[in-house]
mmCIF file of C-alpha atoms and ligand atoms in Angstrom:
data_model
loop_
_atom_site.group_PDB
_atom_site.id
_atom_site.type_symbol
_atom_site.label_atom_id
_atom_site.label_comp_id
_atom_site.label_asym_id
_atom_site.label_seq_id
_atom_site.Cartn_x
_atom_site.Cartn_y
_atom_site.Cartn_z
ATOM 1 C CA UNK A 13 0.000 0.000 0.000
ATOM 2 C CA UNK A 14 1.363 3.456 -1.176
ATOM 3 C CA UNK A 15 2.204 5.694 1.804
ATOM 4 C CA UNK A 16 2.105 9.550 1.216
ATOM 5 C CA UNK A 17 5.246 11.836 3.189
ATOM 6 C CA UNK A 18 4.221 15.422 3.250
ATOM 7 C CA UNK A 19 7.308 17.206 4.237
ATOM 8 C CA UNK A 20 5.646 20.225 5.244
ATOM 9 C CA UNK A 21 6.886 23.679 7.222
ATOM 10 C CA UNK A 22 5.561 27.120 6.577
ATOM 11 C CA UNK A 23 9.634 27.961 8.046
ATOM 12 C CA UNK A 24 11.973 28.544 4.853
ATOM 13 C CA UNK A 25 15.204 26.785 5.013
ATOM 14 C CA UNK A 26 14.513 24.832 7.881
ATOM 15 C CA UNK A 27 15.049 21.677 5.693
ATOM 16 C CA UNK A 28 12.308 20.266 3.749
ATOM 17 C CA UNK A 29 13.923 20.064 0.305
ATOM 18 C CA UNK A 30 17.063 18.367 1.682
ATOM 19 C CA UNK A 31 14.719 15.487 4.210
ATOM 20 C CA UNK A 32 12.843 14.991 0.795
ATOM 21 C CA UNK A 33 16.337 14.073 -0.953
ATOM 22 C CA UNK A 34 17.541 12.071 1.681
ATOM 23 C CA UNK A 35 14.252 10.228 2.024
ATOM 24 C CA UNK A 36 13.883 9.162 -1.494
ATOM 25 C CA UNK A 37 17.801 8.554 -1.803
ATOM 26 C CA UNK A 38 17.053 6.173 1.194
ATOM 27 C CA UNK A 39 14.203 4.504 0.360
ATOM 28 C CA UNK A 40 15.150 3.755 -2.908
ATOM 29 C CA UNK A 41 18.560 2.364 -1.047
ATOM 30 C CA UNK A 42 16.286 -0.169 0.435
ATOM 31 C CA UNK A 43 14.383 -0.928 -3.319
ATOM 32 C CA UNK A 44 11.160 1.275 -2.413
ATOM 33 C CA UNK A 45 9.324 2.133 -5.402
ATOM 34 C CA UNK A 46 9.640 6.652 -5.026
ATOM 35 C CA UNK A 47 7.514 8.807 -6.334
ATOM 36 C CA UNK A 48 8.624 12.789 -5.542
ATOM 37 C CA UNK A 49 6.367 15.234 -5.864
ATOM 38 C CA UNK A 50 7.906 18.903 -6.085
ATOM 39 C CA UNK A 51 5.719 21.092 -4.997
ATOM 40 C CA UNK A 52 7.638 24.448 -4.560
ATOM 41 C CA UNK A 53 7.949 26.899 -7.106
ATOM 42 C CA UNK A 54 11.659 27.622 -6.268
ATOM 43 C CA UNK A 55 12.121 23.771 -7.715
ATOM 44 C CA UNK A 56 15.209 22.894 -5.998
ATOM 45 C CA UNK A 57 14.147 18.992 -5.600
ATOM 46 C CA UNK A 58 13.305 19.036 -9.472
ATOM 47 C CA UNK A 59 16.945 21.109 -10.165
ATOM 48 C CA UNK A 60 18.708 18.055 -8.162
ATOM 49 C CA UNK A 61 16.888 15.159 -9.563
ATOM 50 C CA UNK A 62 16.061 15.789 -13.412
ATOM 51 C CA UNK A 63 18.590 16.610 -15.627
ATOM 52 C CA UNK A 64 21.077 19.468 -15.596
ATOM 53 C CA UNK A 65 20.118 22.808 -15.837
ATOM 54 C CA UNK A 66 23.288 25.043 -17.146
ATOM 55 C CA UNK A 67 23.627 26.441 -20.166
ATOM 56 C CA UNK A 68 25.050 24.584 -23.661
ATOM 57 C CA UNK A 69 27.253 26.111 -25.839
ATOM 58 C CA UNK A 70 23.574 24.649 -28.522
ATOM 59 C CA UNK A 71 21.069 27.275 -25.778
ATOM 60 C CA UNK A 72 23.783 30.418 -26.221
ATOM 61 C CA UNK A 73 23.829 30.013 -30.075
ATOM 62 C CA UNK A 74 20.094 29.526 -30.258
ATOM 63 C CA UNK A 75 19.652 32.572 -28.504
ATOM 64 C CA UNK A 76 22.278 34.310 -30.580
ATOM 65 C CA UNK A 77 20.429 33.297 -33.673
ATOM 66 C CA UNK A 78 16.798 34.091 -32.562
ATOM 67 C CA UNK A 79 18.483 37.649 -32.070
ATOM 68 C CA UNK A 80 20.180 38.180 -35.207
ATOM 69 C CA UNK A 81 16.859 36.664 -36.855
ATOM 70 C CA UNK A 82 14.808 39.418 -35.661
ATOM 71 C CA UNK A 83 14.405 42.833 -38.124
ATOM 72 C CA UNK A 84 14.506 45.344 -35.230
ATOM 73 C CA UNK A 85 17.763 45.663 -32.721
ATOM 74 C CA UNK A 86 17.818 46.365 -28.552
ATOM 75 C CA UNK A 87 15.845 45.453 -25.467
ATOM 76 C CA UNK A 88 12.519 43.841 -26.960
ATOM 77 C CA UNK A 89 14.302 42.251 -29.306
ATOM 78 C CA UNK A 90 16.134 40.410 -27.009
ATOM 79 C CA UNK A 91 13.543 39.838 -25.094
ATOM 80 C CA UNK A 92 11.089 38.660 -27.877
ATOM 81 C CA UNK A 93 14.630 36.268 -28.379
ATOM 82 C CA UNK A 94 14.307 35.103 -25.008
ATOM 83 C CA UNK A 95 10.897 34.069 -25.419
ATOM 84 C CA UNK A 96 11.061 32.540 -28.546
ATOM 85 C CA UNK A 97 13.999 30.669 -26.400
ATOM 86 C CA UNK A 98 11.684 29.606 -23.372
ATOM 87 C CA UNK A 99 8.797 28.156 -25.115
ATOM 88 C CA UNK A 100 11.292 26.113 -27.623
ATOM 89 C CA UNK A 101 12.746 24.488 -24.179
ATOM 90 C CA UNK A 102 9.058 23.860 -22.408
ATOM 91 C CA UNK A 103 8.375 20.320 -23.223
ATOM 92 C CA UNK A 104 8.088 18.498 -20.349
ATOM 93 C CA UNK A 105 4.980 18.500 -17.970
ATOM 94 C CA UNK A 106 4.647 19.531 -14.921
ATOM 95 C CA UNK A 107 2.776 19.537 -11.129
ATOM 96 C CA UNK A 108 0.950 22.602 -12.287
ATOM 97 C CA UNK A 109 -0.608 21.107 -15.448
ATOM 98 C CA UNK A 110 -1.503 18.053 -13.159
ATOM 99 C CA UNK A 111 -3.143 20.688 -10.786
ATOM 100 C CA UNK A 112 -5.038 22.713 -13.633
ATOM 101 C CA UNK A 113 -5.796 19.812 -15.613
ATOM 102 C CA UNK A 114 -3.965 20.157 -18.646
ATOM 103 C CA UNK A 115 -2.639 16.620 -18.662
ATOM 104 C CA UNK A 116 -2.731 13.156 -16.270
ATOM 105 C CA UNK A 117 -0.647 12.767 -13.778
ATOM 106 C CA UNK A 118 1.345 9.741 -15.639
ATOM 107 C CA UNK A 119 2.119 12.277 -18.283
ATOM 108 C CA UNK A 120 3.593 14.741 -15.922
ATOM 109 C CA UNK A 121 6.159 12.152 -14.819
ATOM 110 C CA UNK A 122 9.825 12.126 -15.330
ATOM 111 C CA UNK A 123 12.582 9.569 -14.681
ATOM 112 C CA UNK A 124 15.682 10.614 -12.328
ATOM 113 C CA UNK A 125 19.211 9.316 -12.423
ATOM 114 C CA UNK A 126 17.971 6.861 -9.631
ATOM 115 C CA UNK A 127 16.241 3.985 -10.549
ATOM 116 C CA UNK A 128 13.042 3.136 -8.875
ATOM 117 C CA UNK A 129 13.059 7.300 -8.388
ATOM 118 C CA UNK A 130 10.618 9.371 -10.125
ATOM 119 C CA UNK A 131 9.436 13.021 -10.066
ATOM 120 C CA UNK A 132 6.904 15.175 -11.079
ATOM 121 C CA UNK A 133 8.848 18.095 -11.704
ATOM 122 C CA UNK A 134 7.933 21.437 -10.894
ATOM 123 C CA UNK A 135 8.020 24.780 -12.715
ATOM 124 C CA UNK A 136 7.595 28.717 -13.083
ATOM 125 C CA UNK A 137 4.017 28.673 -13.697
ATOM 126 C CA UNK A 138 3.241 26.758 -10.701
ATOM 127 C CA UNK A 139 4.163 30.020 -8.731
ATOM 128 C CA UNK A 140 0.565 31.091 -10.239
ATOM 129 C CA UNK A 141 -1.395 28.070 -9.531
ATOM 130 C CA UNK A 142 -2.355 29.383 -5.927
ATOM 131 C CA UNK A 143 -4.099 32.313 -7.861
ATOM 132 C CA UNK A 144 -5.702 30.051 -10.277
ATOM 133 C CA UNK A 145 -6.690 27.501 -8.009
ATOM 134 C CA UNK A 146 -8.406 30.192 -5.537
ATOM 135 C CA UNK A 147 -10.638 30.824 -8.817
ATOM 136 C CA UNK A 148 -11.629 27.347 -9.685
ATOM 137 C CA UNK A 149 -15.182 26.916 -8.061
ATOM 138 C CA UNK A 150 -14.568 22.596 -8.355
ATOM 139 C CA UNK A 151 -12.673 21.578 -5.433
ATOM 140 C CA UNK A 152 -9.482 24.034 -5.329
ATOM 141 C CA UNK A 153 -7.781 22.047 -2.449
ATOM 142 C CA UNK A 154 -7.852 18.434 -3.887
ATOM 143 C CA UNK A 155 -6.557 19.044 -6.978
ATOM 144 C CA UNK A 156 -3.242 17.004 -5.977
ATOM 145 C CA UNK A 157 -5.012 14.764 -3.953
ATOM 146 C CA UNK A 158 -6.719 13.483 -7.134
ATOM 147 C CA UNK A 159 -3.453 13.715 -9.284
ATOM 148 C CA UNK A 160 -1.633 11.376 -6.736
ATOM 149 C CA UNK A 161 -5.009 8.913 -6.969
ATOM 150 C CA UNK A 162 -4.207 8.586 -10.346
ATOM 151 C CA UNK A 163 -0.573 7.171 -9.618
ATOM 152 C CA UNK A 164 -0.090 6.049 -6.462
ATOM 153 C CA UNK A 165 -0.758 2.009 -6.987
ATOM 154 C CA UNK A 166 2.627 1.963 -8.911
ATOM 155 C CA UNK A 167 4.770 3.360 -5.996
ATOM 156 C CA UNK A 168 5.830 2.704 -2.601
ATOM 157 C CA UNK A 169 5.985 6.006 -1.327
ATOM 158 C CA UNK A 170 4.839 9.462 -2.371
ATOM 159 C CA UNK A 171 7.060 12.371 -1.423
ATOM 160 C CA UNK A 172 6.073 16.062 -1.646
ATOM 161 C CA UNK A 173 8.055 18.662 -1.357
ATOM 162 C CA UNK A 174 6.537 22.649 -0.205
ATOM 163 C CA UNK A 175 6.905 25.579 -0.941
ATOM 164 C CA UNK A 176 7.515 27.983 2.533
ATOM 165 C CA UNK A 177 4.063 29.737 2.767
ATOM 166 C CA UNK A 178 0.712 29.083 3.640
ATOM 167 C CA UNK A 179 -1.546 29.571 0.539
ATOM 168 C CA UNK A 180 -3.562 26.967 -2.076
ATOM 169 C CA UNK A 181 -0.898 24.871 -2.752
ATOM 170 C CA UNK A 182 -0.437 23.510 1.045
ATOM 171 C CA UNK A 183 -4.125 22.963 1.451
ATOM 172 C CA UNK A 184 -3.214 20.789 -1.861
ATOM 173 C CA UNK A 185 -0.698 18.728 0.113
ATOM 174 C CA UNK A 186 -2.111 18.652 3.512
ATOM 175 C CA UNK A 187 -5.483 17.597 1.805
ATOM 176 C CA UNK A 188 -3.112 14.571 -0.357
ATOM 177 C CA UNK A 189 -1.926 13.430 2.583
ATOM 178 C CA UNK A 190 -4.898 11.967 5.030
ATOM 179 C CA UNK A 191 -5.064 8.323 4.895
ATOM 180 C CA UNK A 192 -4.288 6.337 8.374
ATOM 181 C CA UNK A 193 -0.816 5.386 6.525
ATOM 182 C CA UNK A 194 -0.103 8.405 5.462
ATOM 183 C CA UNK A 195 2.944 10.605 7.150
ATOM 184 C CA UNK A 196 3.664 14.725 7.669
ATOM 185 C CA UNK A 197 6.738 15.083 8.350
ATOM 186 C CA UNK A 198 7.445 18.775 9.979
ATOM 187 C CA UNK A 199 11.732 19.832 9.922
ATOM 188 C CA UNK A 200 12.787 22.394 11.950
ATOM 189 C CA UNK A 201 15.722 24.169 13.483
ATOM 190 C CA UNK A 202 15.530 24.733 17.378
ATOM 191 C CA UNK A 203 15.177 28.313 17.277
ATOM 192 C CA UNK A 204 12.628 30.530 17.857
ATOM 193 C CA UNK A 205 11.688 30.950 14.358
ATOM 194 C CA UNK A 206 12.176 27.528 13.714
ATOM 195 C CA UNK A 207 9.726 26.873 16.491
ATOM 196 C CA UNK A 208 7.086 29.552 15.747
ATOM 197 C CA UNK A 209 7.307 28.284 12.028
ATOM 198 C CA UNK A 210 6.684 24.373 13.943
ATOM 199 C CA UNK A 211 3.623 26.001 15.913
ATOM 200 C CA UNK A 212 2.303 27.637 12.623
ATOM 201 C CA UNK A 213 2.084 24.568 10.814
ATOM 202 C CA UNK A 214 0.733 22.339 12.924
ATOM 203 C CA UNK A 215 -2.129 24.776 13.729
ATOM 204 C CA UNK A 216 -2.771 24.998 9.827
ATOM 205 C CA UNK A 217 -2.987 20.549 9.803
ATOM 206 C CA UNK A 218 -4.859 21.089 12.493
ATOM 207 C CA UNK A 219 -7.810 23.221 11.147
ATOM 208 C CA UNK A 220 -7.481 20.483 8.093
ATOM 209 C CA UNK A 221 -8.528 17.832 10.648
ATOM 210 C CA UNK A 222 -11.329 19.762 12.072
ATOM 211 C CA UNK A 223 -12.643 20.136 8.442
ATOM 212 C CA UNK A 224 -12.157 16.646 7.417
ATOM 213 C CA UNK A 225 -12.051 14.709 10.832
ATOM 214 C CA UNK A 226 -9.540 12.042 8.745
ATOM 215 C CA UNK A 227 -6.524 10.225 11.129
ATOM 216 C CA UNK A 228 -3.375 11.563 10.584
ATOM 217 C CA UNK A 229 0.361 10.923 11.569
ATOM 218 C CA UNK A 230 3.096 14.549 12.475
ATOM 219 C CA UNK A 231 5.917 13.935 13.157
ATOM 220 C CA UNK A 232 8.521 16.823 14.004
ATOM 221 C CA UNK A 233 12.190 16.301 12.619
ATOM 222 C CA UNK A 234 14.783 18.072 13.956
ATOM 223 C CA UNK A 235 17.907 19.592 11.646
ATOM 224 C CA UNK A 236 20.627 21.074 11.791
ATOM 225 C CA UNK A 237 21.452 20.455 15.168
ATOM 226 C CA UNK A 238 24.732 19.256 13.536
ATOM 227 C CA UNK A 239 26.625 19.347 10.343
ATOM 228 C CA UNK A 240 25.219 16.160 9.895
HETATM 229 N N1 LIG B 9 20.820 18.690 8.335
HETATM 230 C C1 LIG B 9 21.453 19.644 7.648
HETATM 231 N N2 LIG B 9 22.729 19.963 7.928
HETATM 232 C C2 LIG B 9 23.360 20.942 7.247
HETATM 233 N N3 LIG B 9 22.812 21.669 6.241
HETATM 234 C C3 LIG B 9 21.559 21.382 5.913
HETATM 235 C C4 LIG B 9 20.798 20.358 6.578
HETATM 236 N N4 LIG B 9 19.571 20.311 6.035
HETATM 237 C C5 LIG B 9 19.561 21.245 5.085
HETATM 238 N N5 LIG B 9 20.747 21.897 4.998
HETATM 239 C C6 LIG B 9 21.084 23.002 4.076
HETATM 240 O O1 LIG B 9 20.350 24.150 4.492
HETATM 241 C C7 LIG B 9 19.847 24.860 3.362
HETATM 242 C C8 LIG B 9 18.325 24.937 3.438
HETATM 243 O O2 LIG B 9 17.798 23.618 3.362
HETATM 244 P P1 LIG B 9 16.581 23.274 2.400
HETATM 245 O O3 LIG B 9 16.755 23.887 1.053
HETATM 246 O O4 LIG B 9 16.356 21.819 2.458
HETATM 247 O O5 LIG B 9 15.428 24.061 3.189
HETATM 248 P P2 LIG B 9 13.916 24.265 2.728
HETATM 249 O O6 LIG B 9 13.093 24.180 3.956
HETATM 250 O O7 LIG B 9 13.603 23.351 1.627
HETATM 251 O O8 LIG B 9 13.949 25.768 2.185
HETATM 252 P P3 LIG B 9 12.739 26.503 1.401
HETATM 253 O O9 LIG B 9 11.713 26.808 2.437
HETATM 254 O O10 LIG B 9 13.381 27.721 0.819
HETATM 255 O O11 LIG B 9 12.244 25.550 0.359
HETATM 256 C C9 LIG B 9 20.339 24.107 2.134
HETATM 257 O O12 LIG B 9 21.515 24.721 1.676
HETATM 258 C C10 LIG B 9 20.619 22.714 2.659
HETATM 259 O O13 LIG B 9 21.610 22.055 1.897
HETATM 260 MG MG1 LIG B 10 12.860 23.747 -0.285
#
């Protein structure tokens, strides 16, 4: 049976990103079917675990040439460049489609360089998808919850990664995350923001609960106590 990790903190740096990694490095250590879900705009998880993201010599001469193709010279022309640039290069999926709809779930998914590892990536646009999801009148907070439906049977584990703030998309991930197997997993430094962010987020899960009255499993992890 698939069990869902939320690694959840409305704290930035405290951690999540890096207990995601570790988790899915580990668990596919032991042979665990992964699935990672990356849902933080910044897309540090997807950066790490899909393909490298630095520029080719091929990128720098494309946008060279969609310059020099243009008739007029200066800022928009670069910039109309640029864009010609950016939708040549945006051809995989991603958990925003999922989230709006525009494709399944199984077509948002990518392989890693670990086996047994997979991720739906995530991207710019998602850094919208709060707005848009706010103006969808059909269940805005289980949007993720029914992507992961779609998927789940052919994993071990599900692993989402968040974003630092309290908005749509951690509804989305609290709300994916509520069967009695299912895990939140809360990092945090022992500091005082570190603890207020710890306090915040649990109260958030909390009102979840009220609303949906489903069992549920926090745990709090604690980091960077030492290098290690
Ligand atoms: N246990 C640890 N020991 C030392 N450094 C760590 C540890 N955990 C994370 N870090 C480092 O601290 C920084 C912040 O960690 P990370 O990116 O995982 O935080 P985050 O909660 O995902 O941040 P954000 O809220 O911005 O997404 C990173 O540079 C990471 O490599
Ligand atoms: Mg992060």
């Amino acid at each position: 049976m698939c069990r869902v990790i939320n690694v959840l903190s409305h704290k930035g740096g405290c951690g999540k990103s890096e207990t995601v990694l570790n988790l899915a490095y580990g668990l596919h250590a032991k042979g665990k079917r992964v699935l990672v879900i990356d849902c933080d705009p910044q897309s540090n998880v997807t950066s790490i675990l899909t393909a490298e993201s630095s520029l080719t010599t091929g990128d720098s001469n494309q946008l060279l040439e969609n310059y020099r193709a243009r008739t007029e010279t200066g800022f928009m022309a670069a910039l109309a460049a640029l864009g010609e640039y950016v939708q040549s290069h945006r051809d995989s999926r991603d958990i925003h489609d999922v989230m709006e709809g525009n494709c399944s779930s199984e077509e948002a998914i990518c392989r890693t360089k670990y086996e047994n590892v997979d991720i739906i990536p995530s991207g710019i646009e998602l850094s919208m998808t709060d707005y848009q999801l706010k103006n969808r009148s059909l269940d805005p907070y289980r949007a993720l919850r029914s992507g992961i439906q779609q998927v789940k049977d052919a994993y071990d584990y599900v692993i989402i990664d968040n974003q630092p703030f309290k908005n749509a998309l951690t509804f989305n991930t609290i709300a994916s995350c509520t069967e009695e197997n299912d895990l939140i997993i809360i990092p945090t430094k022992i500091n005082r923001g570190g603890l207020e962010g710890t306090y915040e987020t649990i109260m958030t899960t909390m009102e979840w609960l009220k609303t949906d009255r489903l069992p549920l499993d926090i745990k709090i992890l604690a980091t960077m106590v030492n290098r290690n």
